[in-house]
Amino acid sequence: MKKLVAILIVLAVFTAAFAQPSMYTNDPSTDADSAHQSLREISLDLFEREGSWNCRISPDSGIITGRLFDGGPFSDLDPEERAEEIKLPEEVKDSPNSKVYGVKIEFFKRGVNSFFITAARPIPVEGVAKTVSVWVAGRNQAHQLTLLVQDYFGNNFELYMGTLAFSGWRKMTVTVPVSPDGKRGIVQQSPFWGERPGLRIVGFRIDCDPETAYGQYYMYLDDLRAVTDLYSVENLDGDDPSDNW
């Protein structure tokens, strides 16, 4: 009987020891980092304005043309259903969103080629960007899409977004890596250098698959967005002087 009681006591102690840590397991939604974040999805560009985007390719590789077209993801739905599917950020729900930016390339010959789609001016992202996304119609070709950005100090970086080997529209998203120490990598903010946009979207580079880079190729872009942390922006005191002089 005494042995049975002893065994039960030991089991009870071990059960309590293993159960206790679960009471203190960190919840990622309530940890110290998230307590100082205010994440929001914001619109960067809807590709509605003529002249706001440019495209280029080496003159030895081919001829490139870019312009706006009517259409977009879920354009076959009525406006309310389309808005529900696309889930536009609140600040642009009532903005025009009927255009896309289309690019046509006429290759001179098959080979290793790249072409660029760039904003007329780099697009600043308010706050600290976490992800950047864009809707793409890639025409099911194995070309590779890369996002081009500039950080707080104007350094250029490339973020690989993925292959264009799919049919129809697809939302392509890339995560913006966090700088480990505020000095290396993509630095988006610094208390030592005043206030200015931390990340700027320069545009996109498309690296063509040599096996399919011939003839004509078409692609379309729409609805450029970012998920960004606006905590430092939203928690500024209204009477706090701006460090930008």
PDB file of C-alpha atoms in Angstrom:
ATOM      1  CA  MET A   1       0.000   0.000   0.000  1.00  0.00           C
ATOM      2  CA  LYS A   2       2.831   2.355   0.914  1.00  0.00           C
ATOM      3  CA  LYS A   3       4.511   1.657  -2.445  1.00  0.00           C
ATOM      4  CA  LEU A   4       1.281   2.516  -4.275  1.00  0.00           C
ATOM      5  CA  VAL A   5       0.954   5.797  -2.388  1.00  0.00           C
ATOM      6  CA  ALA A   6       4.578   6.658  -3.127  1.00  0.00           C
ATOM      7  CA  ILE A   7       4.107   5.950  -6.840  1.00  0.00           C
ATOM      8  CA  LEU A   8       0.993   8.146  -6.949  1.00  0.00           C
ATOM      9  CA  ILE A   9       2.851  10.984  -5.232  1.00  0.00           C
ATOM     10  CA  VAL A  10       5.733  10.752  -7.724  1.00  0.00           C
ATOM     11  CA  LEU A  11       3.305  10.755 -10.667  1.00  0.00           C
ATOM     12  CA  ALA A  12       1.520  13.792  -9.246  1.00  0.00           C
ATOM     13  CA  VAL A  13       4.809  15.679  -8.873  1.00  0.00           C
ATOM     14  CA  PHE A  14       5.893  14.894 -12.456  1.00  0.00           C
ATOM     15  CA  THR A  15       2.457  15.838 -13.826  1.00  0.00           C
ATOM     16  CA  ALA A  16       2.597  19.200 -12.066  1.00  0.00           C
ATOM     17  CA  ALA A  17       6.161  19.801 -13.247  1.00  0.00           C
ATOM     18  CA  PHE A  18       5.282  19.199 -16.914  1.00  0.00           C
ATOM     19  CA  ALA A  19       1.943  20.997 -16.780  1.00  0.00           C
ATOM     20  CA  GLN A  20       3.226  24.163 -15.132  1.00  0.00           C
ATOM     21  CA  PRO A  21       5.320  25.513 -18.059  1.00  0.00           C
ATOM     22  CA  SER A  22       2.289  25.463 -20.341  1.00  0.00           C
ATOM     23  CA  MET A  23       0.694  28.087 -18.099  1.00  0.00           C
ATOM     24  CA  TYR A  24       3.568  30.436 -18.874  1.00  0.00           C
ATOM     25  CA  THR A  25       4.050  29.688 -22.567  1.00  0.00           C
ATOM     26  CA  ASN A  26       4.549  32.917 -24.519  1.00  0.00           C
ATOM     27  CA  ASP A  27       1.625  33.867 -26.716  1.00  0.00           C
ATOM     28  CA  PRO A  28       3.039  35.500 -29.863  1.00  0.00           C
ATOM     29  CA  SER A  29       0.046  37.821 -29.971  1.00  0.00           C
ATOM     30  CA  THR A  30       0.797  39.203 -26.496  1.00  0.00           C
ATOM     31  CA  ASP A  31       4.594  39.143 -26.259  1.00  0.00           C
ATOM     32  CA  ALA A  32       6.804  42.175 -25.704  1.00  0.00           C
ATOM     33  CA  ASP A  33       7.408  42.817 -29.398  1.00  0.00           C
ATOM     34  CA  SER A  34       3.765  42.719 -30.452  1.00  0.00           C
ATOM     35  CA  ALA A  35       2.851  44.992 -27.541  1.00  0.00           C
ATOM     36  CA  HIS A  36       4.849  47.701 -29.293  1.00  0.00           C
ATOM     37  CA  GLN A  37       3.550  47.094 -32.803  1.00  0.00           C
ATOM     38  CA  SER A  38       0.625  48.484 -34.743  1.00  0.00           C
ATOM     39  CA  LEU A  39       0.462  46.445 -37.947  1.00  0.00           C
ATOM     40  CA  ARG A  40      -1.657  47.719 -40.811  1.00  0.00           C
ATOM     41  CA  GLU A  41      -1.963  46.918 -44.510  1.00  0.00           C
ATOM     42  CA  ILE A  42      -1.607  50.074 -46.591  1.00  0.00           C
ATOM     43  CA  SER A  43      -1.919  50.778 -50.312  1.00  0.00           C
ATOM     44  CA  LEU A  44       1.226  52.003 -52.055  1.00  0.00           C
ATOM     45  CA  ASP A  45      -0.034  52.268 -55.635  1.00  0.00           C
ATOM     46  CA  LEU A  46      -3.079  51.087 -57.585  1.00  0.00           C
ATOM     47  CA  PHE A  47      -1.448  51.623 -61.009  1.00  0.00           C
ATOM     48  CA  GLU A  48      -4.071  54.179 -62.042  1.00  0.00           C
ATOM     49  CA  ARG A  49      -1.912  57.120 -63.179  1.00  0.00           C
ATOM     50  CA  GLU A  50      -0.217  57.465 -66.543  1.00  0.00           C
ATOM     51  CA  GLY A  51       3.498  58.154 -66.331  1.00  0.00           C
ATOM     52  CA  SER A  52       3.927  56.861 -62.779  1.00  0.00           C
ATOM     53  CA  TRP A  53       5.732  53.686 -63.918  1.00  0.00           C
ATOM     54  CA  ASN A  54       8.444  53.049 -66.500  1.00  0.00           C
ATOM     55  CA  CYS A  55       9.917  49.934 -68.099  1.00  0.00           C
ATOM     56  CA  ARG A  56      13.243  49.233 -69.767  1.00  0.00           C
ATOM     57  CA  ILE A  57      15.288  46.436 -71.278  1.00  0.00           C
ATOM     58  CA  SER A  58      18.725  46.333 -72.860  1.00  0.00           C
ATOM     59  CA  PRO A  59      18.435  47.548 -76.479  1.00  0.00           C
ATOM     60  CA  ASP A  60      20.432  44.469 -77.472  1.00  0.00           C
ATOM     61  CA  SER A  61      17.787  42.150 -76.004  1.00  0.00           C
ATOM     62  CA  GLY A  62      14.547  43.492 -77.409  1.00  0.00           C
ATOM     63  CA  ILE A  63      11.868  46.181 -77.456  1.00  0.00           C
ATOM     64  CA  ILE A  64       9.725  46.905 -74.406  1.00  0.00           C
ATOM     65  CA  THR A  65       6.452  48.821 -74.128  1.00  0.00           C
ATOM     66  CA  GLY A  66       4.419  49.645 -71.019  1.00  0.00           C
ATOM     67  CA  ARG A  67       1.037  51.307 -70.527  1.00  0.00           C
ATOM     68  CA  LEU A  68      -2.208  51.178 -68.553  1.00  0.00           C
ATOM     69  CA  PHE A  69      -5.078  48.849 -69.413  1.00  0.00           C
ATOM     70  CA  ASP A  70      -8.587  48.319 -68.080  1.00  0.00           C
ATOM     71  CA  GLY A  71      -8.925  45.225 -65.926  1.00  0.00           C
ATOM     72  CA  GLY A  72      -7.433  43.639 -62.850  1.00  0.00           C
ATOM     73  CA  PRO A  73      -7.884  40.704 -60.467  1.00  0.00           C
ATOM     74  CA  PHE A  74     -11.534  39.574 -60.222  1.00  0.00           C
ATOM     75  CA  SER A  75     -12.532  42.193 -62.822  1.00  0.00           C
ATOM     76  CA  ASP A  76     -15.305  39.864 -64.007  1.00  0.00           C
ATOM     77  CA  LEU A  77     -17.164  40.385 -60.701  1.00  0.00           C
ATOM     78  CA  ASP A  78     -19.410  43.309 -59.842  1.00  0.00           C
ATOM     79  CA  PRO A  79     -17.706  46.159 -57.892  1.00  0.00           C
ATOM     80  CA  GLU A  80     -18.932  45.067 -54.453  1.00  0.00           C
ATOM     81  CA  GLU A  81     -17.912  41.428 -54.914  1.00  0.00           C
ATOM     82  CA  ARG A  82     -14.560  42.465 -56.366  1.00  0.00           C
ATOM     83  CA  ALA A  83     -13.874  44.761 -53.403  1.00  0.00           C
ATOM     84  CA  GLU A  84     -14.651  41.877 -51.050  1.00  0.00           C
ATOM     85  CA  GLU A  85     -12.293  39.512 -52.886  1.00  0.00           C
ATOM     86  CA  ILE A  86      -9.421  41.986 -53.187  1.00  0.00           C
ATOM     87  CA  LYS A  87      -9.908  43.378 -49.652  1.00  0.00           C
ATOM     88  CA  LEU A  88      -8.670  46.880 -50.410  1.00  0.00           C
ATOM     89  CA  PRO A  89      -7.300  48.853 -47.436  1.00  0.00           C
ATOM     90  CA  GLU A  90      -9.798  51.283 -45.915  1.00  0.00           C
ATOM     91  CA  GLU A  91      -8.051  54.431 -47.142  1.00  0.00           C
ATOM     92  CA  VAL A  92      -8.438  53.471 -50.823  1.00  0.00           C
ATOM     93  CA  LYS A  93     -11.759  51.619 -50.823  1.00  0.00           C
ATOM     94  CA  ASP A  94     -13.441  54.517 -52.614  1.00  0.00           C
ATOM     95  CA  SER A  95     -10.510  55.260 -54.941  1.00  0.00           C
ATOM     96  CA  PRO A  96     -10.593  54.369 -58.656  1.00  0.00           C
ATOM     97  CA  ASN A  97      -9.240  50.873 -59.214  1.00  0.00           C
ATOM     98  CA  SER A  98     -10.009  49.935 -62.795  1.00  0.00           C
ATOM     99  CA  LYS A  99      -6.526  49.971 -64.375  1.00  0.00           C
ATOM    100  CA  VAL A 100      -3.487  47.714 -64.462  1.00  0.00           C
ATOM    101  CA  TYR A 101       0.028  48.331 -65.746  1.00  0.00           C
ATOM    102  CA  GLY A 102       0.888  46.096 -68.689  1.00  0.00           C
ATOM    103  CA  VAL A 103       4.298  45.379 -70.189  1.00  0.00           C
ATOM    104  CA  LYS A 104       5.048  43.845 -73.596  1.00  0.00           C
ATOM    105  CA  ILE A 105       8.502  42.579 -74.570  1.00  0.00           C
ATOM    106  CA  GLU A 106       9.518  41.645 -78.105  1.00  0.00           C
ATOM    107  CA  PHE A 107      12.721  39.633 -77.796  1.00  0.00           C
ATOM    108  CA  PHE A 108      15.295  39.826 -80.577  1.00  0.00           C
ATOM    109  CA  LYS A 109      16.668  36.389 -79.793  1.00  0.00           C
ATOM    110  CA  ARG A 110      16.624  33.741 -77.136  1.00  0.00           C
ATOM    111  CA  GLY A 111      19.111  34.331 -74.322  1.00  0.00           C
ATOM    112  CA  VAL A 112      19.725  35.426 -70.744  1.00  0.00           C
ATOM    113  CA  ASN A 113      17.717  38.643 -70.425  1.00  0.00           C
ATOM    114  CA  SER A 114      16.300  40.856 -67.698  1.00  0.00           C
ATOM    115  CA  PHE A 115      13.916  43.781 -67.829  1.00  0.00           C
ATOM    116  CA  PHE A 116      12.883  46.362 -65.259  1.00  0.00           C
ATOM    117  CA  ILE A 117       9.613  47.971 -64.180  1.00  0.00           C
ATOM    118  CA  THR A 118      10.358  51.003 -62.001  1.00  0.00           C
ATOM    119  CA  ALA A 119       8.382  53.761 -60.324  1.00  0.00           C
ATOM    120  CA  ALA A 120       8.897  57.250 -61.730  1.00  0.00           C
ATOM    121  CA  ARG A 121       9.922  58.153 -58.179  1.00  0.00           C
ATOM    122  CA  PRO A 122      10.714  55.657 -55.410  1.00  0.00           C
ATOM    123  CA  ILE A 123       7.581  55.043 -53.336  1.00  0.00           C
ATOM    124  CA  PRO A 124       8.081  55.631 -49.576  1.00  0.00           C
ATOM    125  CA  VAL A 125       6.550  53.182 -47.105  1.00  0.00           C
ATOM    126  CA  GLU A 126       5.346  54.792 -43.893  1.00  0.00           C
ATOM    127  CA  GLY A 127       6.442  53.095 -40.683  1.00  0.00           C
ATOM    128  CA  VAL A 128       8.482  49.878 -40.657  1.00  0.00           C
ATOM    129  CA  ALA A 129       7.546  47.590 -43.548  1.00  0.00           C
ATOM    130  CA  LYS A 130       7.045  43.900 -42.759  1.00  0.00           C
ATOM    131  CA  THR A 131       5.842  42.569 -46.123  1.00  0.00           C
ATOM    132  CA  VAL A 132       5.278  43.928 -49.640  1.00  0.00           C
ATOM    133  CA  SER A 133       2.768  42.415 -52.067  1.00  0.00           C
ATOM    134  CA  VAL A 134       1.610  42.972 -55.641  1.00  0.00           C
ATOM    135  CA  TRP A 135      -0.924  41.285 -57.929  1.00  0.00           C
ATOM    136  CA  VAL A 136       0.722  39.823 -61.034  1.00  0.00           C
ATOM    137  CA  ALA A 137      -0.497  38.143 -64.213  1.00  0.00           C
ATOM    138  CA  GLY A 138       2.593  36.195 -65.248  1.00  0.00           C
ATOM    139  CA  ARG A 139       1.328  34.308 -68.310  1.00  0.00           C
ATOM    140  CA  ASN A 140       2.699  30.995 -67.019  1.00  0.00           C
ATOM    141  CA  GLN A 141       6.331  31.612 -67.961  1.00  0.00           C
ATOM    142  CA  ALA A 142       9.204  30.548 -65.687  1.00  0.00           C
ATOM    143  CA  HIS A 143      10.606  34.057 -65.362  1.00  0.00           C
ATOM    144  CA  GLN A 144      11.648  35.262 -61.890  1.00  0.00           C
ATOM    145  CA  LEU A 145      10.268  38.373 -60.146  1.00  0.00           C
ATOM    146  CA  THR A 146      12.456  40.395 -57.764  1.00  0.00           C
ATOM    147  CA  LEU A 147      11.453  43.459 -55.734  1.00  0.00           C
ATOM    148  CA  LEU A 148      13.928  46.369 -55.733  1.00  0.00           C
ATOM    149  CA  VAL A 149      14.022  48.553 -52.610  1.00  0.00           C
ATOM    150  CA  GLN A 150      16.118  51.231 -50.913  1.00  0.00           C
ATOM    151  CA  ASP A 151      16.617  51.353 -47.158  1.00  0.00           C
ATOM    152  CA  TYR A 152      16.894  54.250 -44.696  1.00  0.00           C
ATOM    153  CA  PHE A 153      20.390  55.141 -45.915  1.00  0.00           C
ATOM    154  CA  GLY A 154      19.612  54.820 -49.623  1.00  0.00           C
ATOM    155  CA  ASN A 155      21.309  51.431 -49.988  1.00  0.00           C
ATOM    156  CA  ASN A 156      19.813  49.218 -52.700  1.00  0.00           C
ATOM    157  CA  PHE A 157      18.510  45.717 -51.970  1.00  0.00           C
ATOM    158  CA  GLU A 158      16.788  42.949 -53.906  1.00  0.00           C
ATOM    159  CA  LEU A 159      14.022  40.728 -52.476  1.00  0.00           C
ATOM    160  CA  TYR A 160      13.096  37.627 -54.456  1.00  0.00           C
ATOM    161  CA  MET A 161       9.319  37.278 -54.859  1.00  0.00           C
ATOM    162  CA  GLY A 162       9.003  34.086 -56.906  1.00  0.00           C
ATOM    163  CA  THR A 163       8.398  32.604 -60.319  1.00  0.00           C
ATOM    164  CA  LEU A 164       5.825  33.807 -62.837  1.00  0.00           C
ATOM    165  CA  ALA A 165       5.012  30.242 -63.924  1.00  0.00           C
ATOM    166  CA  PHE A 166       1.286  30.479 -63.195  1.00  0.00           C
ATOM    167  CA  SER A 167      -1.862  31.324 -65.123  1.00  0.00           C
ATOM    168  CA  GLY A 168      -4.178  34.228 -64.350  1.00  0.00           C
ATOM    169  CA  TRP A 169      -3.693  36.647 -61.479  1.00  0.00           C
ATOM    170  CA  ARG A 170      -1.772  35.850 -58.306  1.00  0.00           C
ATOM    171  CA  LYS A 171      -0.921  37.936 -55.255  1.00  0.00           C
ATOM    172  CA  MET A 172       2.842  37.674 -54.737  1.00  0.00           C
ATOM    173  CA  THR A 173       4.250  38.599 -51.331  1.00  0.00           C
ATOM    174  CA  VAL A 174       7.750  38.984 -49.927  1.00  0.00           C
ATOM    175  CA  THR A 175       8.910  39.488 -46.335  1.00  0.00           C
ATOM    176  CA  VAL A 176      11.235  42.405 -45.592  1.00  0.00           C
ATOM    177  CA  PRO A 177      14.115  41.053 -43.440  1.00  0.00           C
ATOM    178  CA  VAL A 178      14.728  42.757 -40.120  1.00  0.00           C
ATOM    179  CA  SER A 179      18.102  44.430 -39.598  1.00  0.00           C
ATOM    180  CA  PRO A 180      19.897  42.547 -36.786  1.00  0.00           C
ATOM    181  CA  ASP A 181      21.528  45.612 -35.253  1.00  0.00           C
ATOM    182  CA  GLY A 182      20.266  48.719 -37.062  1.00  0.00           C
ATOM    183  CA  LYS A 183      23.494  48.880 -39.063  1.00  0.00           C
ATOM    184  CA  ARG A 184      23.541  45.828 -41.334  1.00  0.00           C
ATOM    185  CA  GLY A 185      20.937  44.602 -43.784  1.00  0.00           C
ATOM    186  CA  ILE A 186      17.822  46.606 -44.631  1.00  0.00           C
ATOM    187  CA  VAL A 187      17.755  49.393 -42.048  1.00  0.00           C
ATOM    188  CA  GLN A 188      14.357  51.096 -41.852  1.00  0.00           C
ATOM    189  CA  GLN A 189      14.751  53.425 -38.884  1.00  0.00           C
ATOM    190  CA  SER A 190      17.454  54.949 -36.732  1.00  0.00           C
ATOM    191  CA  PRO A 191      17.292  57.383 -33.784  1.00  0.00           C
ATOM    192  CA  PHE A 192      20.638  58.838 -34.859  1.00  0.00           C
ATOM    193  CA  TRP A 193      19.705  60.196 -38.279  1.00  0.00           C
ATOM    194  CA  GLY A 194      16.432  62.097 -37.895  1.00  0.00           C
ATOM    195  CA  GLU A 195      13.100  61.302 -39.507  1.00  0.00           C
ATOM    196  CA  ARG A 196      12.511  60.199 -43.097  1.00  0.00           C
ATOM    197  CA  PRO A 197      10.810  57.279 -44.890  1.00  0.00           C
ATOM    198  CA  GLY A 198      12.562  54.070 -43.893  1.00  0.00           C
ATOM    199  CA  LEU A 199      11.874  51.935 -46.974  1.00  0.00           C
ATOM    200  CA  ARG A 200      11.308  52.994 -50.562  1.00  0.00           C
ATOM    201  CA  ILE A 201       9.986  50.814 -53.365  1.00  0.00           C
ATOM    202  CA  VAL A 202      12.141  51.295 -56.463  1.00  0.00           C
ATOM    203  CA  GLY A 203      10.399  48.746 -58.684  1.00  0.00           C
ATOM    204  CA  PHE A 204      10.820  45.226 -60.020  1.00  0.00           C
ATOM    205  CA  ARG A 205      13.340  43.220 -61.995  1.00  0.00           C
ATOM    206  CA  ILE A 206      12.208  40.259 -64.071  1.00  0.00           C
ATOM    207  CA  ASP A 207      14.907  37.716 -64.920  1.00  0.00           C
ATOM    208  CA  CYS A 208      13.827  35.772 -67.985  1.00  0.00           C
ATOM    209  CA  ASP A 209      14.110  32.019 -68.391  1.00  0.00           C
ATOM    210  CA  PRO A 210      16.477  31.529 -71.380  1.00  0.00           C
ATOM    211  CA  GLU A 211      14.398  28.640 -72.697  1.00  0.00           C
ATOM    212  CA  THR A 212      11.257  30.769 -73.081  1.00  0.00           C
ATOM    213  CA  ALA A 213      12.710  34.263 -73.573  1.00  0.00           C
ATOM    214  CA  TYR A 214      11.875  34.593 -77.259  1.00  0.00           C
ATOM    215  CA  GLY A 215       9.010  35.916 -79.348  1.00  0.00           C
ATOM    216  CA  GLN A 216       6.675  38.151 -77.350  1.00  0.00           C
ATOM    217  CA  TYR A 217       5.964  38.195 -73.626  1.00  0.00           C
ATOM    218  CA  TYR A 218       3.230  40.048 -71.730  1.00  0.00           C
ATOM    219  CA  MET A 219       2.770  40.647 -67.997  1.00  0.00           C
ATOM    220  CA  TYR A 220       0.542  42.867 -65.866  1.00  0.00           C
ATOM    221  CA  LEU A 221       0.786  44.431 -62.396  1.00  0.00           C
ATOM    222  CA  ASP A 222      -1.861  45.789 -60.042  1.00  0.00           C
ATOM    223  CA  ASP A 223      -2.436  46.809 -56.427  1.00  0.00           C
ATOM    224  CA  LEU A 224       0.947  47.292 -54.747  1.00  0.00           C
ATOM    225  CA  ARG A 225       0.638  47.102 -50.938  1.00  0.00           C
ATOM    226  CA  ALA A 226       2.663  46.766 -47.750  1.00  0.00           C
ATOM    227  CA  VAL A 227       1.994  45.508 -44.258  1.00  0.00           C
ATOM    228  CA  THR A 228       3.767  47.997 -42.018  1.00  0.00           C
ATOM    229  CA  ASP A 229       4.246  48.731 -38.326  1.00  0.00           C
ATOM    230  CA  LEU A 230       2.882  52.217 -37.636  1.00  0.00           C
ATOM    231  CA  TYR A 231       3.441  52.182 -33.869  1.00  0.00           C
ATOM    232  CA  SER A 232       6.073  54.943 -33.851  1.00  0.00           C
ATOM    233  CA  VAL A 233       3.987  57.048 -36.254  1.00  0.00           C
ATOM    234  CA  GLU A 234       0.704  56.693 -34.361  1.00  0.00           C
ATOM    235  CA  ASN A 235       2.273  57.333 -30.954  1.00  0.00           C
ATOM    236  CA  LEU A 236       3.986  60.621 -31.750  1.00  0.00           C
ATOM    237  CA  ASP A 237       2.847  63.489 -29.554  1.00  0.00           C
ATOM    238  CA  GLY A 238       1.175  66.245 -31.534  1.00  0.00           C
ATOM    239  CA  ASP A 239       3.372  68.880 -29.891  1.00  0.00           C
ATOM    240  CA  ASP A 240       6.609  66.900 -30.336  1.00  0.00           C
ATOM    241  CA  PRO A 241       9.031  68.804 -32.624  1.00  0.00           C
ATOM    242  CA  SER A 242       9.949  67.004 -35.841  1.00  0.00           C
ATOM    243  CA  ASP A 243      13.612  66.011 -36.230  1.00  0.00           C
ATOM    244  CA  ASN A 244      13.855  66.822 -39.936  1.00  0.00           C
ATOM    245  CA  TRP A 245      15.632  70.179 -40.043  1.00  0.00           C
TER     246      TRP A 245
END
